mmCIF file of C-alpha atoms and ligand atoms in Angstrom:
data_model
loop_
_atom_site.group_PDB
_atom_site.id
_atom_site.type_symbol
_atom_site.label_atom_id
_atom_site.label_comp_id
_atom_site.label_asym_id
_atom_site.label_seq_id
_atom_site.Cartn_x
_atom_site.Cartn_y
_atom_site.Cartn_z
ATOM 1 C CA MET T 1 112.385 76.380 113.356
ATOM 2 C CA ARG T 2 108.836 77.037 111.908
ATOM 3 C CA THR T 3 107.612 73.920 109.918
ATOM 4 C CA LYS T 4 105.996 75.569 106.852
ATOM 5 C CA SER T 5 102.654 74.402 105.628
ATOM 6 C CA ILE T 6 102.473 75.947 102.152
ATOM 7 C CA LEU T 7 99.585 76.976 100.254
ATOM 8 C CA LEU T 8 99.704 77.966 96.541
ATOM 9 C CA ALA T 9 96.363 80.142 96.062
ATOM 10 C CA GLY T 10 95.058 81.336 92.674
ATOM 11 C CA ASN T 11 93.021 84.429 92.571
ATOM 12 C CA TRP T 12 91.185 84.229 89.267
ATOM 13 C CA LYS T 13 89.547 87.718 89.767
ATOM 14 C CA MET T 14 87.031 88.368 86.985
ATOM 15 C CA ASN T 15 88.446 85.705 84.630
ATOM 16 C CA HIS T 16 86.964 82.211 83.707
ATOM 17 C CA GLY T 17 83.248 81.727 83.750
ATOM 18 C CA PRO T 18 82.074 78.361 84.091
ATOM 19 C CA ALA T 19 82.943 76.906 80.655
ATOM 20 C CA ASP T 20 86.620 78.399 80.771
ATOM 21 C CA THR T 21 86.632 77.100 84.525
ATOM 22 C CA ALA T 22 85.478 73.557 83.625
ATOM 23 C CA LYS T 23 87.937 73.314 80.728
ATOM 24 C CA PHE T 24 90.953 74.463 82.945
ATOM 25 C CA LEU T 25 90.151 71.999 85.605
ATOM 26 C CA GLU T 26 89.468 68.983 83.205
ATOM 27 C CA ALA T 27 92.700 69.636 81.843
ATOM 28 C CA ILE T 28 94.874 70.250 85.091
ATOM 29 C CA GLU T 29 97.150 67.362 86.476
ATOM 30 C CA VAL T 30 98.003 67.882 90.187
ATOM 31 C CA LYS T 31 100.301 65.568 91.858
ATOM 32 C CA GLU T 32 99.597 65.662 95.612
ATOM 33 C CA LYS T 33 102.381 67.242 97.948
ATOM 34 C CA PRO T 34 102.896 66.373 101.424
ATOM 35 C CA ASN T 35 103.188 69.801 102.838
ATOM 36 C CA ALA T 36 101.438 71.768 100.206
ATOM 37 C CA LYS T 37 97.875 72.709 99.295
ATOM 38 C CA MET T 38 96.455 74.257 95.950
ATOM 39 C CA ARG T 39 93.421 76.511 96.279
ATOM 40 C CA LEU T 40 91.686 78.584 93.590
ATOM 41 C CA TYR T 41 89.453 81.480 94.587
ATOM 42 C CA VAL T 42 87.019 81.823 91.424
ATOM 43 C CA PRO T 43 84.437 83.956 90.401
ATOM 44 C CA TYR T 44 80.836 83.314 92.267
ATOM 45 C CA LEU T 45 79.467 82.064 88.986
ATOM 46 C CA SER T 46 82.139 79.641 88.430
ATOM 47 C CA LEU T 47 82.077 77.946 91.895
ATOM 48 C CA GLN T 48 79.904 75.176 91.022
ATOM 49 C CA ALA T 49 81.542 74.323 87.886
ATOM 50 C CA ALA T 50 84.822 74.236 89.696
ATOM 51 C CA LEU T 51 83.550 72.249 92.413
ATOM 52 C CA GLU T 52 82.025 69.727 90.057
ATOM 53 C CA SER T 53 85.259 69.255 88.115
ATOM 54 C CA VAL T 54 87.265 68.831 91.356
ATOM 55 C CA GLU T 55 84.800 66.299 92.792
ATOM 56 C CA ASN T 56 84.552 64.494 89.447
ATOM 57 C CA ARG T 57 88.407 64.207 88.974
ATOM 58 C CA LEU T 58 89.127 63.565 92.622
ATOM 59 C CA LEU T 59 91.585 66.603 92.242
ATOM 60 C CA PRO T 60 93.466 67.890 95.472
ATOM 61 C CA ILE T 61 92.324 71.478 95.078
ATOM 62 C CA GLU T 62 90.334 73.546 97.273
ATOM 63 C CA ILE T 63 87.906 75.981 95.855
ATOM 64 C CA GLY T 64 87.073 79.534 97.405
ATOM 65 C CA ALA T 65 85.145 82.742 96.898
ATOM 66 C CA GLN T 66 86.675 86.044 96.320
ATOM 67 C CA ASN T 67 84.503 87.946 98.821
ATOM 68 C CA VAL T 68 81.765 87.350 101.336
ATOM 69 C CA HIS T 69 79.065 89.692 102.995
ATOM 70 C CA PHE T 70 78.813 90.449 106.762
ATOM 71 C CA GLU T 71 75.021 89.734 106.951
ATOM 72 C CA LYS T 72 73.220 86.377 106.404
ATOM 73 C CA SER T 73 70.721 87.808 103.968
ATOM 74 C CA GLY T 74 68.694 91.047 103.359
ATOM 75 C CA ALA T 75 68.806 94.060 101.287
ATOM 76 C CA PHE T 76 72.470 94.115 99.862
ATOM 77 C CA THR T 77 71.985 93.877 95.997
ATOM 78 C CA GLY T 78 74.875 92.550 94.154
ATOM 79 C CA GLU T 79 76.360 90.751 97.302
ATOM 80 C CA ILE T 80 76.770 86.776 98.273
ATOM 81 C CA SER T 81 76.188 85.698 101.926
ATOM 82 C CA ALA T 82 78.139 82.931 103.741
ATOM 83 C CA PRO T 83 75.007 80.576 104.051
ATOM 84 C CA MET T 84 74.741 80.837 100.310
ATOM 85 C CA LEU T 85 78.317 79.897 99.628
ATOM 86 C CA LYS T 86 78.046 77.140 102.458
ATOM 87 C CA GLU T 87 74.825 75.903 100.607
ATOM 88 C CA VAL T 88 76.937 75.161 97.338
ATOM 89 C CA GLY T 89 79.650 73.661 99.479
ATOM 90 C CA ILE T 90 82.167 76.495 99.956
ATOM 91 C CA THR T 91 83.824 77.305 102.993
ATOM 92 C CA GLN T 92 86.943 79.489 101.906
ATOM 93 C CA ALA T 93 86.709 83.092 101.115
ATOM 94 C CA LEU T 94 89.415 85.964 100.304
ATOM 95 C CA ILE T 95 88.659 88.918 102.167
ATOM 96 C CA GLY T 96 90.087 92.593 101.689
ATOM 97 C CA HIS T 97 91.806 92.435 98.454
ATOM 98 C CA SER T 98 93.351 95.485 97.497
ATOM 99 C CA GLU T 99 91.016 95.802 94.210
ATOM 100 C CA ARG T 100 88.133 95.514 96.502
ATOM 101 C CA ARG T 101 89.555 98.266 98.549
ATOM 102 C CA GLN T 102 90.487 100.371 95.904
ATOM 103 C CA TYR T 103 87.493 100.030 93.449
ATOM 104 C CA PHE T 104 84.614 99.026 95.785
ATOM 105 C CA ASN T 105 85.219 101.094 98.853
ATOM 106 C CA GLU T 106 86.064 98.300 101.200
ATOM 107 C CA THR T 107 87.631 99.661 104.347
ATOM 108 C CA ASN T 108 89.366 98.229 107.399
ATOM 109 C CA ASP T 109 85.889 98.453 109.075
ATOM 110 C CA THR T 110 84.106 96.386 106.208
ATOM 111 C CA VAL T 111 86.935 93.985 105.974
ATOM 112 C CA LEU T 112 86.600 93.337 109.785
ATOM 113 C CA LYS T 113 82.774 92.842 109.647
ATOM 114 C CA ARG T 114 83.093 90.512 106.931
ATOM 115 C CA THR T 115 85.819 88.433 108.598
ATOM 116 C CA VAL T 116 84.212 88.154 111.901
ATOM 117 C CA PHE T 117 80.754 87.104 110.058
ATOM 118 C CA ALA T 118 82.721 84.506 107.938
ATOM 119 C CA LEU T 119 84.487 83.056 110.627
ATOM 120 C CA SER T 120 81.223 82.868 112.722
ATOM 121 C CA GLN T 121 79.813 80.881 109.958
ATOM 122 C CA GLY T 122 82.532 78.422 110.206
ATOM 123 C CA MET T 123 84.527 79.722 107.087
ATOM 124 C CA GLU T 124 88.009 79.960 106.485
ATOM 125 C CA VAL T 125 89.479 83.506 105.662
ATOM 126 C CA LEU T 126 92.509 84.538 103.847
ATOM 127 C CA LEU T 127 92.750 88.215 104.724
ATOM 128 C CA CYS T 128 94.659 90.533 102.191
ATOM 129 C CA ILE T 129 96.521 93.315 103.388
ATOM 130 C CA GLY T 130 99.313 95.543 101.802
ATOM 131 C CA GLU T 131 100.576 99.114 101.292
ATOM 132 C CA THR T 132 100.378 101.332 98.206
ATOM 133 C CA LEU T 133 103.685 102.547 96.485
ATOM 134 C CA ALA T 134 102.978 106.186 97.942
ATOM 135 C CA GLU T 135 102.636 104.397 101.374
ATOM 136 C CA ARG T 136 105.864 102.644 100.665
ATOM 137 C CA GLN T 137 107.724 105.636 99.491
ATOM 138 C CA ALA T 138 106.577 107.493 102.607
ATOM 139 C CA ASN T 139 108.092 105.003 104.468
ATOM 140 C CA ARG T 140 104.725 103.906 105.881
ATOM 141 C CA THR T 141 104.768 100.208 105.163
ATOM 142 C CA GLU T 142 104.749 99.059 108.471
ATOM 143 C CA ALA T 143 102.223 101.757 109.920
ATOM 144 C CA VAL T 144 99.850 100.683 107.238
ATOM 145 C CA LEU T 145 100.092 97.030 107.834
ATOM 146 C CA GLU T 146 99.425 97.768 111.352
ATOM 147 C CA GLU T 147 96.380 100.012 110.628
ATOM 148 C CA GLN T 148 95.157 97.114 108.532
ATOM 149 C CA LEU T 149 95.391 94.600 111.504
ATOM 150 C CA VAL T 150 94.733 96.598 114.581
ATOM 151 C CA GLN T 151 91.119 95.784 114.595
ATOM 152 C CA ILE T 152 91.433 92.274 113.742
ATOM 153 C CA LEU T 153 93.938 91.942 116.307
ATOM 154 C CA ALA T 154 91.498 93.284 119.001
ATOM 155 C CA GLN T 155 88.496 91.181 118.148
ATOM 156 C CA PRO T 156 88.452 88.026 120.142
ATOM 157 C CA ASP T 157 86.908 85.868 117.558
ATOM 158 C CA CYS T 158 89.588 86.606 114.874
ATOM 159 C CA LEU T 159 92.420 86.395 117.614
ATOM 160 C CA SER T 160 91.210 82.684 118.115
ATOM 161 C CA ALA T 161 90.962 81.663 114.796
ATOM 162 C CA PHE T 162 94.475 82.558 113.488
ATOM 163 C CA GLY T 163 96.502 79.610 112.489
ATOM 164 C CA THR T 164 93.392 77.623 111.744
ATOM 165 C CA LYS T 165 90.468 79.562 110.047
ATOM 166 C CA LEU T 166 92.143 82.747 109.621
ATOM 167 C CA HIS T 167 95.655 83.377 107.601
ATOM 168 C CA ILE T 168 97.078 86.361 105.770
ATOM 169 C CA ALA T 169 98.115 87.282 102.422
ATOM 170 C CA TYR T 170 100.601 90.116 102.447
ATOM 171 C CA GLU T 171 100.438 91.910 98.620
ATOM 172 C CA PRO T 172 101.842 95.163 98.072
ATOM 173 C CA VAL T 173 99.660 97.073 95.896
ATOM 174 C CA TRP T 174 102.455 98.335 93.552
ATOM 175 C CA ALA T 175 103.403 94.879 93.000
ATOM 176 C CA ILE T 176 99.692 93.413 91.880
ATOM 177 C CA GLY T 177 99.444 93.054 88.258
ATOM 178 C CA THR T 178 102.354 95.228 87.617
ATOM 179 C CA GLY T 179 105.275 92.700 86.737
ATOM 180 C CA VAL T 180 107.108 94.590 89.568
ATOM 181 C CA VAL T 181 107.670 91.719 92.259
ATOM 182 C CA ALA T 182 108.637 92.781 95.855
ATOM 183 C CA THR T 183 112.245 91.419 96.464
ATOM 184 C CA PRO T 184 112.689 88.558 98.916
ATOM 185 C CA GLU T 185 114.157 90.942 101.116
ATOM 186 C CA GLN T 186 111.161 93.380 100.976
ATOM 187 C CA ALA T 187 108.762 90.760 101.202
ATOM 188 C CA GLU T 188 110.470 89.044 104.101
ATOM 189 C CA ALA T 189 110.644 92.305 106.141
ATOM 190 C CA ALA T 190 106.806 92.711 105.736
ATOM 191 C CA HIS T 191 106.062 89.120 106.671
ATOM 192 C CA ALA T 192 108.454 89.323 109.642
ATOM 193 C CA PHE T 193 106.738 92.438 110.917
ATOM 194 C CA ILE T 194 103.271 90.719 110.168
ATOM 195 C CA ARG T 195 104.259 87.848 112.325
ATOM 196 C CA GLY T 196 105.774 89.930 114.861
ATOM 197 C CA LEU T 197 102.409 91.863 115.315
ATOM 198 C CA LEU T 198 100.562 88.541 115.720
ATOM 199 C CA ALA T 199 103.385 87.478 118.358
ATOM 200 C CA LYS T 200 102.112 90.373 120.653
ATOM 201 C CA LYS T 201 98.788 88.814 120.896
ATOM 202 C CA LEU T 202 98.998 85.084 120.364
ATOM 203 C CA PRO T 203 100.839 81.962 121.665
ATOM 204 C CA SER T 204 103.651 81.116 119.518
ATOM 205 C CA ASP T 205 102.183 77.741 118.139
ATOM 206 C CA GLN T 206 99.328 79.894 116.720
ATOM 207 C CA VAL T 207 101.808 82.403 115.274
ATOM 208 C CA ASN T 208 103.690 79.798 113.689
ATOM 209 C CA ALA T 209 100.510 78.179 112.321
ATOM 210 C CA THR T 210 99.181 81.142 110.631
ATOM 211 C CA ARG T 211 100.078 81.220 107.052
ATOM 212 C CA ILE T 212 101.382 84.401 105.749
ATOM 213 C CA LEU T 213 101.247 84.276 101.925
ATOM 214 C CA TYR T 214 103.020 86.713 99.529
ATOM 215 C CA GLY T 215 101.195 88.026 96.535
ATOM 216 C CA GLY T 216 101.862 90.224 93.679
ATOM 217 C CA SER T 217 103.596 89.386 90.418
ATOM 218 C CA VAL T 218 104.432 85.935 91.538
ATOM 219 C CA SER T 219 105.699 83.974 88.663
ATOM 220 C CA PRO T 220 107.483 80.622 87.855
ATOM 221 C CA SER T 221 110.671 82.917 87.734
ATOM 222 C CA ASN T 222 110.406 84.466 91.154
ATOM 223 C CA PHE T 223 108.494 82.206 93.268
ATOM 224 C CA ALA T 224 111.236 79.866 94.563
ATOM 225 C CA GLU T 225 113.303 82.633 95.677
ATOM 226 C CA LEU T 226 110.642 84.028 97.700
ATOM 227 C CA LEU T 227 109.550 80.766 99.241
ATOM 228 C CA LYS T 228 113.144 80.460 100.581
ATOM 229 C CA CYS T 229 112.556 83.519 102.995
ATOM 230 C CA PRO T 230 111.412 82.016 106.554
ATOM 231 C CA ASN T 231 108.157 83.985 106.788
ATOM 232 C CA ILE T 232 106.650 83.185 103.561
ATOM 233 C CA ASP T 233 104.241 80.061 103.449
ATOM 234 C CA GLY T 234 103.133 80.389 99.859
ATOM 235 C CA GLY T 235 101.842 82.646 97.245
ATOM 236 C CA LEU T 236 98.805 84.378 96.351
ATOM 237 C CA VAL T 237 98.844 84.456 92.630
ATOM 238 C CA GLY T 238 96.677 86.427 89.998
ATOM 239 C CA GLY T 239 97.771 86.320 86.741
ATOM 240 C CA ALA T 240 99.966 83.416 86.711
ATOM 241 C CA SER T 241 97.196 81.275 88.021
ATOM 242 C CA LEU T 242 95.117 81.872 84.770
ATOM 243 C CA LYS T 243 97.127 79.741 82.484
ATOM 244 C CA LEU T 244 97.629 76.049 82.873
ATOM 245 C CA ASP T 245 101.255 76.109 82.202
ATOM 246 C CA SER T 246 102.445 78.741 84.675
ATOM 247 C CA TRP T 247 99.951 77.575 87.264
ATOM 248 C CA THR T 248 101.372 73.998 87.171
ATOM 249 C CA GLN T 249 104.941 75.108 87.014
ATOM 250 C CA LEU T 250 104.327 76.901 90.243
ATOM 251 C CA TRP T 251 103.127 73.991 91.842
ATOM 252 C CA GLY T 252 105.989 72.069 90.675
ATOM 253 C CA LEU T 253 108.563 74.456 92.583
ATOM 254 C CA LEU T 254 106.858 73.185 95.714
HETATM 255 P P1 PGA D 301 99.077 89.148 90.524
HETATM 256 O O1 PGA D 301 98.058 89.214 91.268
HETATM 257 O O2 PGA D 301 99.755 87.808 90.744
HETATM 258 O O3 PGA D 301 98.645 89.357 88.947
HETATM 259 O O4 PGA D 301 100.111 90.384 90.662
HETATM 260 C C1 PGA D 301 97.976 88.877 92.762
HETATM 261 C C2 PGA D 301 96.484 89.267 93.508
HETATM 262 O O5 PGA D 301 95.983 90.319 93.405
HETATM 263 O O6 PGA D 301 96.317 88.484 94.216
#
């Protein structure tokens, strides 16, 4: 049996500027748990406000960025680099979120480049993958997940980082922000498939240590069932991470 190390991660997307971030983190009460971590991926502009509150209040919450570029610096208007994030004390990043893929032309190639560079800078990456509704309906879920991971699984620096600096979030696109959550059976099948892909390339201790989070309409009413699945190691939560009550309820379920 795998021992799970749970991660409850919130993805605030383009919500909560510095003032709202400080308000949220000044009000939150978080009891530490032996086998679970809390993390919030906040907008770039809110990172420092978040860090300040977490440090002042000694909160057991990790703060991360929602993306990171694949170069150190240069002519990339609107982008943020790993050294910049590290300069303000951020070492966690989300990469490949479906909204980045859908609205900002991120591809498996750019996701790979961002991941490889972030890892080379000592950052920890939560890599997001997941199929669209059309792909699921065409019975292509497993093929898509494999396509999204094949380059990562061929890259030695990514391979060696799994289980320590590299973890995965499975987020079916049709479940994100829709209120339609994957059933525990659907989610577990995808998670087991993903873990199986890792197992073809990695020793079992690394496969077991790699967190695979579920994301897509996670709420206090469905999280406990999802967490019972053997291959689900936590949640990546959008909407329900924005309000204190739903967010602390999710933590209370762990
Ligand atoms: P949701 O978003 O919980 O609002 O569906 C999840 C995500 O996009 O990470």
